[in-house]
PDB file of C-alpha atoms in Angstrom:
ATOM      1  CA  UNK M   1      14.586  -5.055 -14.274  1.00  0.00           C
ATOM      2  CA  UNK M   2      13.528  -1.394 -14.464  1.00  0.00           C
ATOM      3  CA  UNK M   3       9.783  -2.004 -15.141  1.00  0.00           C
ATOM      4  CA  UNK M   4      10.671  -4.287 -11.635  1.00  0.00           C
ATOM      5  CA  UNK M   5      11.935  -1.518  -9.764  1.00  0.00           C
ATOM      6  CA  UNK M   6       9.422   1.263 -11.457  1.00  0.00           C
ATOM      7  CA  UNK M   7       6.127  -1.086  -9.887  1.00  0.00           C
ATOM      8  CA  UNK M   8       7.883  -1.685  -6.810  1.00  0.00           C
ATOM      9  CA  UNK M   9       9.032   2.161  -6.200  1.00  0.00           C
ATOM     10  CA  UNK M  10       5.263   2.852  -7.369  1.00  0.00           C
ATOM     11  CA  UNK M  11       3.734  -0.063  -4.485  1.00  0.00           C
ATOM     12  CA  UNK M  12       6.120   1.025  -1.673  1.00  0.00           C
ATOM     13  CA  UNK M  13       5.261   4.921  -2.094  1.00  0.00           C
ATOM     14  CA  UNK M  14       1.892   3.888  -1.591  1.00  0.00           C
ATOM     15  CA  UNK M  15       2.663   2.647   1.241  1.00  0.00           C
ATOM     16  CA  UNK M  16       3.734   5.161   2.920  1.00  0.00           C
ATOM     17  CA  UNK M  17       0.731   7.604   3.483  1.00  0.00           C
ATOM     18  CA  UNK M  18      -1.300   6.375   6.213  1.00  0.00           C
ATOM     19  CA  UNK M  19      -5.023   4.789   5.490  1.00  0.00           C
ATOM     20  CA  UNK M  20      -7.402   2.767   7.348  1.00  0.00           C
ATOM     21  CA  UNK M  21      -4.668  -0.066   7.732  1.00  0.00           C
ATOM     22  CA  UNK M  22      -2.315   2.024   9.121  1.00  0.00           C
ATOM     23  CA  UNK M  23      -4.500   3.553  11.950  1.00  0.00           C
ATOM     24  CA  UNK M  24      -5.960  -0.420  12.635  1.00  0.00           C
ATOM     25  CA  UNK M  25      -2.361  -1.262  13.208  1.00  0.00           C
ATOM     26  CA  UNK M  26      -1.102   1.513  15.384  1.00  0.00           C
ATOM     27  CA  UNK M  27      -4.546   1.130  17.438  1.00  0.00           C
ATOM     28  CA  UNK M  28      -3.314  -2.301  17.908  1.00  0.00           C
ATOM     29  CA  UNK M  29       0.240  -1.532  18.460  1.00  0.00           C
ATOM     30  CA  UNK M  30      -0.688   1.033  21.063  1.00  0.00           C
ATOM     31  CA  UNK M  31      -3.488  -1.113  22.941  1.00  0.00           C
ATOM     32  CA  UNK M  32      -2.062  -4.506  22.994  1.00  0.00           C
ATOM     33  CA  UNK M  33       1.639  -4.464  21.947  1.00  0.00           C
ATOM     34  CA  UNK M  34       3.185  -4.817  18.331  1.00  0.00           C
ATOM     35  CA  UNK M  35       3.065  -8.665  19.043  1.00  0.00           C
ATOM     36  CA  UNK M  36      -0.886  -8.601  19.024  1.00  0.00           C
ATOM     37  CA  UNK M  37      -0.481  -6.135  16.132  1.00  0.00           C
ATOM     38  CA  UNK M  38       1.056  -8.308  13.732  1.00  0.00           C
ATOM     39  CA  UNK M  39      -1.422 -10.481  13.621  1.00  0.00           C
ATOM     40  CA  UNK M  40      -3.175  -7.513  11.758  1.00  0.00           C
ATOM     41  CA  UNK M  41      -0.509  -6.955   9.616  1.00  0.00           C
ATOM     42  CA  UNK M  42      -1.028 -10.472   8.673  1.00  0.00           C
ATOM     43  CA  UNK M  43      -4.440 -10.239   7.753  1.00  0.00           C
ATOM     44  CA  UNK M  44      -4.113  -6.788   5.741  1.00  0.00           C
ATOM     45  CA  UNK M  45      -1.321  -9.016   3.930  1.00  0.00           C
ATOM     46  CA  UNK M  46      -3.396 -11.635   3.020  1.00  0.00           C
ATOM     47  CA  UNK M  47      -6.113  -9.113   1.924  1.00  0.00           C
ATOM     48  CA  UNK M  48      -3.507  -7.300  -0.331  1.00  0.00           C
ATOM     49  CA  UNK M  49      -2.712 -10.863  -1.720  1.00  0.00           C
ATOM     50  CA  UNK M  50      -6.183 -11.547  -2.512  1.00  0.00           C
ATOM     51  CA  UNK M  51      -6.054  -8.598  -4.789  1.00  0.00           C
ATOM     52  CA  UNK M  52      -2.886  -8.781  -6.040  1.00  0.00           C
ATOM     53  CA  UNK M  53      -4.104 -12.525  -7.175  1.00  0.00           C
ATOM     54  CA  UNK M  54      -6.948 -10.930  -8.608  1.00  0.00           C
ATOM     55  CA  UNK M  55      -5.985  -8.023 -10.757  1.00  0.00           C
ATOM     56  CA  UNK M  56      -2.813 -10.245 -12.195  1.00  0.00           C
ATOM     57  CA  UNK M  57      -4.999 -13.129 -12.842  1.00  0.00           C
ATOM     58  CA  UNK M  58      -7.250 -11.202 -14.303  1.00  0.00           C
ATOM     59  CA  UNK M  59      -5.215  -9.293 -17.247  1.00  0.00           C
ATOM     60  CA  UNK M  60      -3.261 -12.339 -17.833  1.00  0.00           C
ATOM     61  CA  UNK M  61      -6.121 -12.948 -20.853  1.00  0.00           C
ATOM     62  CA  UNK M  62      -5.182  -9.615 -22.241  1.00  0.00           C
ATOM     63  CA  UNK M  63      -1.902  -9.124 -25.102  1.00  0.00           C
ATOM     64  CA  UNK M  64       0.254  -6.061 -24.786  1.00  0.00           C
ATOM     65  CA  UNK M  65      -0.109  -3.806 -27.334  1.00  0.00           C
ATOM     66  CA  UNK M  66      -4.315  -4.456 -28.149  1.00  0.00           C
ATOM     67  CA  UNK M  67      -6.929  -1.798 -27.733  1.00  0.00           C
ATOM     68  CA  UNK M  68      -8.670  -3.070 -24.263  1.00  0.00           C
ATOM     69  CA  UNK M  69      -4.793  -3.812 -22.634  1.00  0.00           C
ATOM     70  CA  UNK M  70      -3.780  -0.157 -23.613  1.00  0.00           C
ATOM     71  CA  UNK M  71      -6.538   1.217 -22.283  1.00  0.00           C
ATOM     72  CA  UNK M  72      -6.384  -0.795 -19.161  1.00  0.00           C
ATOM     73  CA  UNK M  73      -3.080   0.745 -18.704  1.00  0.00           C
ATOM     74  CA  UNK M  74      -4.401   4.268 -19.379  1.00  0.00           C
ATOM     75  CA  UNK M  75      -6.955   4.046 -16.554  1.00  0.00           C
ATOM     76  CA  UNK M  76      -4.511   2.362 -14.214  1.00  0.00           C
ATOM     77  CA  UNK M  77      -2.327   5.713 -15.209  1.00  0.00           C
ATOM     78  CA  UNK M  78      -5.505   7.480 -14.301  1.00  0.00           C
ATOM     79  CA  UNK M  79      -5.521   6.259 -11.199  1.00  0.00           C
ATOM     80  CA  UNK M  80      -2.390   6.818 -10.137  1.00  0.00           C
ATOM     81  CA  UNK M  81      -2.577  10.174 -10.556  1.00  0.00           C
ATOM     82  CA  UNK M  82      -5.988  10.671  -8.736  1.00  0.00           C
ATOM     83  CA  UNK M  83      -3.597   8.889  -5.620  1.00  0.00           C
ATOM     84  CA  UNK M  84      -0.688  11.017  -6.367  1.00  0.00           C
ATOM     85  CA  UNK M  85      -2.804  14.378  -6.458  1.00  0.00           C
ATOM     86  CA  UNK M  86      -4.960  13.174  -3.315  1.00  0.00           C
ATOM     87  CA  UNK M  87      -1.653  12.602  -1.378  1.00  0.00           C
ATOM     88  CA  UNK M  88      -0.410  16.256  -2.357  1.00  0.00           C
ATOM     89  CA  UNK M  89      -3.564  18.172  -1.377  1.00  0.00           C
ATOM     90  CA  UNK M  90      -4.134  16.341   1.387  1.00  0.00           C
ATOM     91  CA  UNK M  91      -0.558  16.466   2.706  1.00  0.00           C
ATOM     92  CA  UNK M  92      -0.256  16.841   6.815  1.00  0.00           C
ATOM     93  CA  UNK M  93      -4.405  15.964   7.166  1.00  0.00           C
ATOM     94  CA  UNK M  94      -3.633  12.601   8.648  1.00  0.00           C
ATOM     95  CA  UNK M  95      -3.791  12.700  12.746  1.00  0.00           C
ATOM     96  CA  UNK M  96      -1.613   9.969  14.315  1.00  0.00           C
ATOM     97  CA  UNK M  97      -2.916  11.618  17.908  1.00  0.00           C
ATOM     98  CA  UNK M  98      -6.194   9.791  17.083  1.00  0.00           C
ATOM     99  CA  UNK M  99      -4.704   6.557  16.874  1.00  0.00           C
ATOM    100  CA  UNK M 100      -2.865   6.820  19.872  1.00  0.00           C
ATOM    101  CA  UNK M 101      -5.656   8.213  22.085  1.00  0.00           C
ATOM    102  CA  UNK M 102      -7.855   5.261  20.362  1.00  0.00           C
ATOM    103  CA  UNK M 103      -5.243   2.821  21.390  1.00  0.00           C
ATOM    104  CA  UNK M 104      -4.480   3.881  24.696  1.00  0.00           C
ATOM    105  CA  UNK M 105      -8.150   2.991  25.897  1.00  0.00           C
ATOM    106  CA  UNK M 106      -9.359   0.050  24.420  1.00  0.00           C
ATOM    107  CA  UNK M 107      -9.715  -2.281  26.558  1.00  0.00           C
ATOM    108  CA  UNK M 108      -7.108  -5.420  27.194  1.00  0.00           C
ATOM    109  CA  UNK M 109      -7.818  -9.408  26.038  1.00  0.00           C
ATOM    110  CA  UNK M 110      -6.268 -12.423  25.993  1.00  0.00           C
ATOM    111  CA  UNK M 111      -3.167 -12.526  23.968  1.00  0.00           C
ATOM    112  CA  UNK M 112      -4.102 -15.277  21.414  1.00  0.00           C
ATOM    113  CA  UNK M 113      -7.648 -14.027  21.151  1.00  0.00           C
ATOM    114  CA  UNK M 114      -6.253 -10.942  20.513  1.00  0.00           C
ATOM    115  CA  UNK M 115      -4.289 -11.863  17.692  1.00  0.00           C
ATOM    116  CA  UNK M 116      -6.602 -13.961  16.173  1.00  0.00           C
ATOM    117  CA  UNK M 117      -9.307 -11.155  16.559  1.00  0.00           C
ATOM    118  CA  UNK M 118      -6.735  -8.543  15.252  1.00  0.00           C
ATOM    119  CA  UNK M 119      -5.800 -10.932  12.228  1.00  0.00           C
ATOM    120  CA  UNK M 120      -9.475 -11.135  11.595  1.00  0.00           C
ATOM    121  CA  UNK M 121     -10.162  -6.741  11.810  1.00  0.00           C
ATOM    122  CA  UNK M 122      -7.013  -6.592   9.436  1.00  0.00           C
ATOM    123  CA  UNK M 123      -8.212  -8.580   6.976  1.00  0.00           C
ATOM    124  CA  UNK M 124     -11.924  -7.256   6.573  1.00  0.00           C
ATOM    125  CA  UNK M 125     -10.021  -3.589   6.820  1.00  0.00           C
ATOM    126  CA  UNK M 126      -8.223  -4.333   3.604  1.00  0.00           C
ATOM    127  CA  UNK M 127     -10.496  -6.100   1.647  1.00  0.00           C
ATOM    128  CA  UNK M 128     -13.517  -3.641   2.372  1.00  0.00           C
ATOM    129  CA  UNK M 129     -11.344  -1.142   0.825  1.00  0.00           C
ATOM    130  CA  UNK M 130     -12.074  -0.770  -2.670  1.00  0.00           C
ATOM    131  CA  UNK M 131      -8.973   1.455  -3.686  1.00  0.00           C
ATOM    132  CA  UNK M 132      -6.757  -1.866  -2.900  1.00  0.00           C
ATOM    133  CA  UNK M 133      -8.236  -3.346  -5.550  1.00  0.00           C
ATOM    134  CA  UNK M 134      -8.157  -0.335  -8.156  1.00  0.00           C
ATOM    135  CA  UNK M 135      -4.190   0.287  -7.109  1.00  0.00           C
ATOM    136  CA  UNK M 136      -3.452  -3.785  -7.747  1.00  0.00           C
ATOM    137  CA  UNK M 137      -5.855  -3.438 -10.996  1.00  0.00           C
ATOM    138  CA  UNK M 138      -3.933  -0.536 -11.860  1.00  0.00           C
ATOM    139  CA  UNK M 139      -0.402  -1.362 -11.168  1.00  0.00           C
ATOM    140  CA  UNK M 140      -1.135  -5.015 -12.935  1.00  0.00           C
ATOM    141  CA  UNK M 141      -2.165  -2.550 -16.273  1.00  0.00           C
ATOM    142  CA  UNK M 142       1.244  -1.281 -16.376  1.00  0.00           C
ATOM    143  CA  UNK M 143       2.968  -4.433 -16.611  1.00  0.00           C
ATOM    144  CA  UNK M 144       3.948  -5.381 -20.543  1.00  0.00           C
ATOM    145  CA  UNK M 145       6.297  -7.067 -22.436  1.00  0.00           C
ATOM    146  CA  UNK M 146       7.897 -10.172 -20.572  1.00  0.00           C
ATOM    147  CA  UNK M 147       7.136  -8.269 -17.853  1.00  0.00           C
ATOM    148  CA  UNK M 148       3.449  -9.499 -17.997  1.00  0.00           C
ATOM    149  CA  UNK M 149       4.338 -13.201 -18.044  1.00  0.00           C
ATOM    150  CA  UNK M 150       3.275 -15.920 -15.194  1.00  0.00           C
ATOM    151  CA  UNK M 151       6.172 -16.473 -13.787  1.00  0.00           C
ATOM    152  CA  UNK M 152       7.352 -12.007 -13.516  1.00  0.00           C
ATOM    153  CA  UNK M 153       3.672 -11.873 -12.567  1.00  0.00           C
ATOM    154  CA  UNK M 154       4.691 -13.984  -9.638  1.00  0.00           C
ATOM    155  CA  UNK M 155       7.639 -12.891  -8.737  1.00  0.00           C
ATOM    156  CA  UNK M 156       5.705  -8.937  -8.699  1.00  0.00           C
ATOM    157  CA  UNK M 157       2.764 -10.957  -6.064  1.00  0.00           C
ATOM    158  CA  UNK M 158       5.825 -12.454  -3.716  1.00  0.00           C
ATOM    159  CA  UNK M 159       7.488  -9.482  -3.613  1.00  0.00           C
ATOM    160  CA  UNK M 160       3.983  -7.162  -3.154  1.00  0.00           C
ATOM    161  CA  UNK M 161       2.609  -9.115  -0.262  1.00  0.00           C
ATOM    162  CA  UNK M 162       6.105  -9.359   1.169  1.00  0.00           C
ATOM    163  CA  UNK M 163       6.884  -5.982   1.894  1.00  0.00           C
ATOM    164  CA  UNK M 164       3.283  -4.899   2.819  1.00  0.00           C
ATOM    165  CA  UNK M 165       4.065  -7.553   5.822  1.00  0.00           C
ATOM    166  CA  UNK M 166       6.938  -6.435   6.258  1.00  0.00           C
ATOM    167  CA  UNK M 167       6.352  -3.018   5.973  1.00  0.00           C
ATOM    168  CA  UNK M 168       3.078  -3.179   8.722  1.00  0.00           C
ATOM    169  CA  UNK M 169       4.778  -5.289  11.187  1.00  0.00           C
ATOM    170  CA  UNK M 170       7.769  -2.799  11.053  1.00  0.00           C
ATOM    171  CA  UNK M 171       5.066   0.420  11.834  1.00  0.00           C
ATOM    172  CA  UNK M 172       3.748  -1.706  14.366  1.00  0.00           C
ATOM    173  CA  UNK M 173       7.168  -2.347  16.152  1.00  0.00           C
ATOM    174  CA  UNK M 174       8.326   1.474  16.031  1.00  0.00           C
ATOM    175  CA  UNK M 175       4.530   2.862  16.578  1.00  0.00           C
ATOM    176  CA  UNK M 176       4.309   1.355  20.329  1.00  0.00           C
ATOM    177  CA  UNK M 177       7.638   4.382  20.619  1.00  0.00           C
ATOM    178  CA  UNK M 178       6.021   7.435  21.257  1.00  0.00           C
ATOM    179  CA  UNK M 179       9.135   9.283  20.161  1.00  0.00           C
ATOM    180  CA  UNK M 180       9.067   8.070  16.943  1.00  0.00           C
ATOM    181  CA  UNK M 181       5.272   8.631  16.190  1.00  0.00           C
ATOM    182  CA  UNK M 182       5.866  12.015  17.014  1.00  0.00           C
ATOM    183  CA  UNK M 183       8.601  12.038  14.735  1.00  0.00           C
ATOM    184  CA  UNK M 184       6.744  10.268  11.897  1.00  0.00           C
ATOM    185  CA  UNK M 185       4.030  12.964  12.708  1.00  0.00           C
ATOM    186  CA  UNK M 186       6.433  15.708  11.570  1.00  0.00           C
ATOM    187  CA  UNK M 187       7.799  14.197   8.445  1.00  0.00           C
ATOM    188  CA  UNK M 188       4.855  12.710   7.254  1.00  0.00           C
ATOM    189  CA  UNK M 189       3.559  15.961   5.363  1.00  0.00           C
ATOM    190  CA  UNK M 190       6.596  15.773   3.501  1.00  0.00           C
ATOM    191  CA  UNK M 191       6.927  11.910   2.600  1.00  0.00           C
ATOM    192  CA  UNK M 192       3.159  12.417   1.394  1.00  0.00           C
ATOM    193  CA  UNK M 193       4.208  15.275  -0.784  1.00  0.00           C
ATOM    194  CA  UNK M 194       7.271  13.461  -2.415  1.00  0.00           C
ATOM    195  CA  UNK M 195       5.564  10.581  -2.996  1.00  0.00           C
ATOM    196  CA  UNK M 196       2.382  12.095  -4.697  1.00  0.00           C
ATOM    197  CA  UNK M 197       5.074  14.189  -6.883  1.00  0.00           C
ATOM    198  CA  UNK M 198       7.194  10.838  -7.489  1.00  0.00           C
ATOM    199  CA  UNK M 199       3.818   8.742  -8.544  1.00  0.00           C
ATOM    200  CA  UNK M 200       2.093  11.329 -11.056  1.00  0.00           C
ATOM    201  CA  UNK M 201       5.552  11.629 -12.937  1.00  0.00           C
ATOM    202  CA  UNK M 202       5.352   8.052 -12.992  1.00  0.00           C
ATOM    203  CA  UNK M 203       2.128   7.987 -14.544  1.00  0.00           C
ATOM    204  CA  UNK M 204       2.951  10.782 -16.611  1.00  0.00           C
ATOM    205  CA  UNK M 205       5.634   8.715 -18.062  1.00  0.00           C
ATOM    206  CA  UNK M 206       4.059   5.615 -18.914  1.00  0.00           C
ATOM    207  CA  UNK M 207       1.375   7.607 -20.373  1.00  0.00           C
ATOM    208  CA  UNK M 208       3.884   9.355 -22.409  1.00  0.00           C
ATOM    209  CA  UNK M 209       5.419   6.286 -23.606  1.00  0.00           C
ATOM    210  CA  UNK M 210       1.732   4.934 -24.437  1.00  0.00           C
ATOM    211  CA  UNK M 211       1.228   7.781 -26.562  1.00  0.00           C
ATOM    212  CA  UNK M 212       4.168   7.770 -28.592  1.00  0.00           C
ATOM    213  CA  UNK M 213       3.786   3.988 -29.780  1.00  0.00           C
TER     214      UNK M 213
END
């Protein structure tokens, strides 16, 4: 259970500092109505599944405790750090004005086209991203011990691409609020700070852990 909640603390912070998904769906949210803008969310889902199929499938080959697994976890380590630095230098560089400026002029469709051509943009927008698949590669890495059977493996991929829909279609409810955006706006600096903090000691510890075997 605490490797569980370490990987999902690790997935959710990630979540939280806006990327290319988060401006698609508060573009959406803004333009056509959270509605429209789930269909979006569904599609970045799906994309995040994709990967998260991918990267588990793809150490379930490898045993704990050889030379390619550890080292698999060291770069996933790696990475994590690279995201937990990038989110502490570039704390407070995100502008949520440009997504709702963007939003606020393009133009209005038909609500079923809509979705299905928002479902569509959400899914090329996460699986065109090529740090989705290093953070999935890198968060399956860290997984050992019963921990990296099938079944955990699934229960990590349910639980992954459930939150990041739940997660999206929440932004894209309270996005469409212009109070809270501007309240996001404020606290956003911080939440990126906390969680770049939070997910290098993370990676600090696993690597520590590595080390001392």
């Amino acid at each position: 259970m605490h490797q569980f909640l370490m990987i999902a603390a690790v997935h959710f912070l990630a979540l939280l500092s806006p990327g290319p998904d988060f401006f698609l769906i508060a573009r959406t949210s803004l333009s056509a109505g959270w509605r429209v803008a789930s269909g979006a969310c569904l599609g970045i889902a799906i994309a995040n599944g994709v990967f998260i199929t991918a990267a588990f499938g793809g150490t379930a080959a490898l045993q704990p405790d050889t030379r390619l697994f550890v080292v698999l976890q060291l770069a996933g380590c790696a990475y994590l750090l690279y995201i937990g630095v990038l989110f502490v230098r570039c704390a407070g560089s995100n502008d949520l004005n440009v997504a709702a400026s963007a939003g606020r002029d393009a133009p209005r469709t038909q609500p079923l086209v809509a979705w299905r051509r928002a479902a569509g943009m959400g899914f090329l927008s996460g699986i065109l991203n090529p740090k989705n698949a290093l953070f999935y590669a890198s968060l399956a890495a860290m997984l050992a011990g019963p921990h990296a059977s099938a079944g955990w493996k699934a229960l990590y991929g349910t639980w992954m691409f459930s939150v990041v829909l739940l997660y999206d279609v929440v932004i894209a409810v309270l996005i469409g609020h212009q109070s809270v955006l501007r309240r996001f706006a404020r606290t956003l600096p911080w939440l990126e700070r906390i969680s770049g903090l939070i997910l290098i000691l993370l990676a600090l510890g696993v690597i520590t852990v590595l080390l001392l075997r």
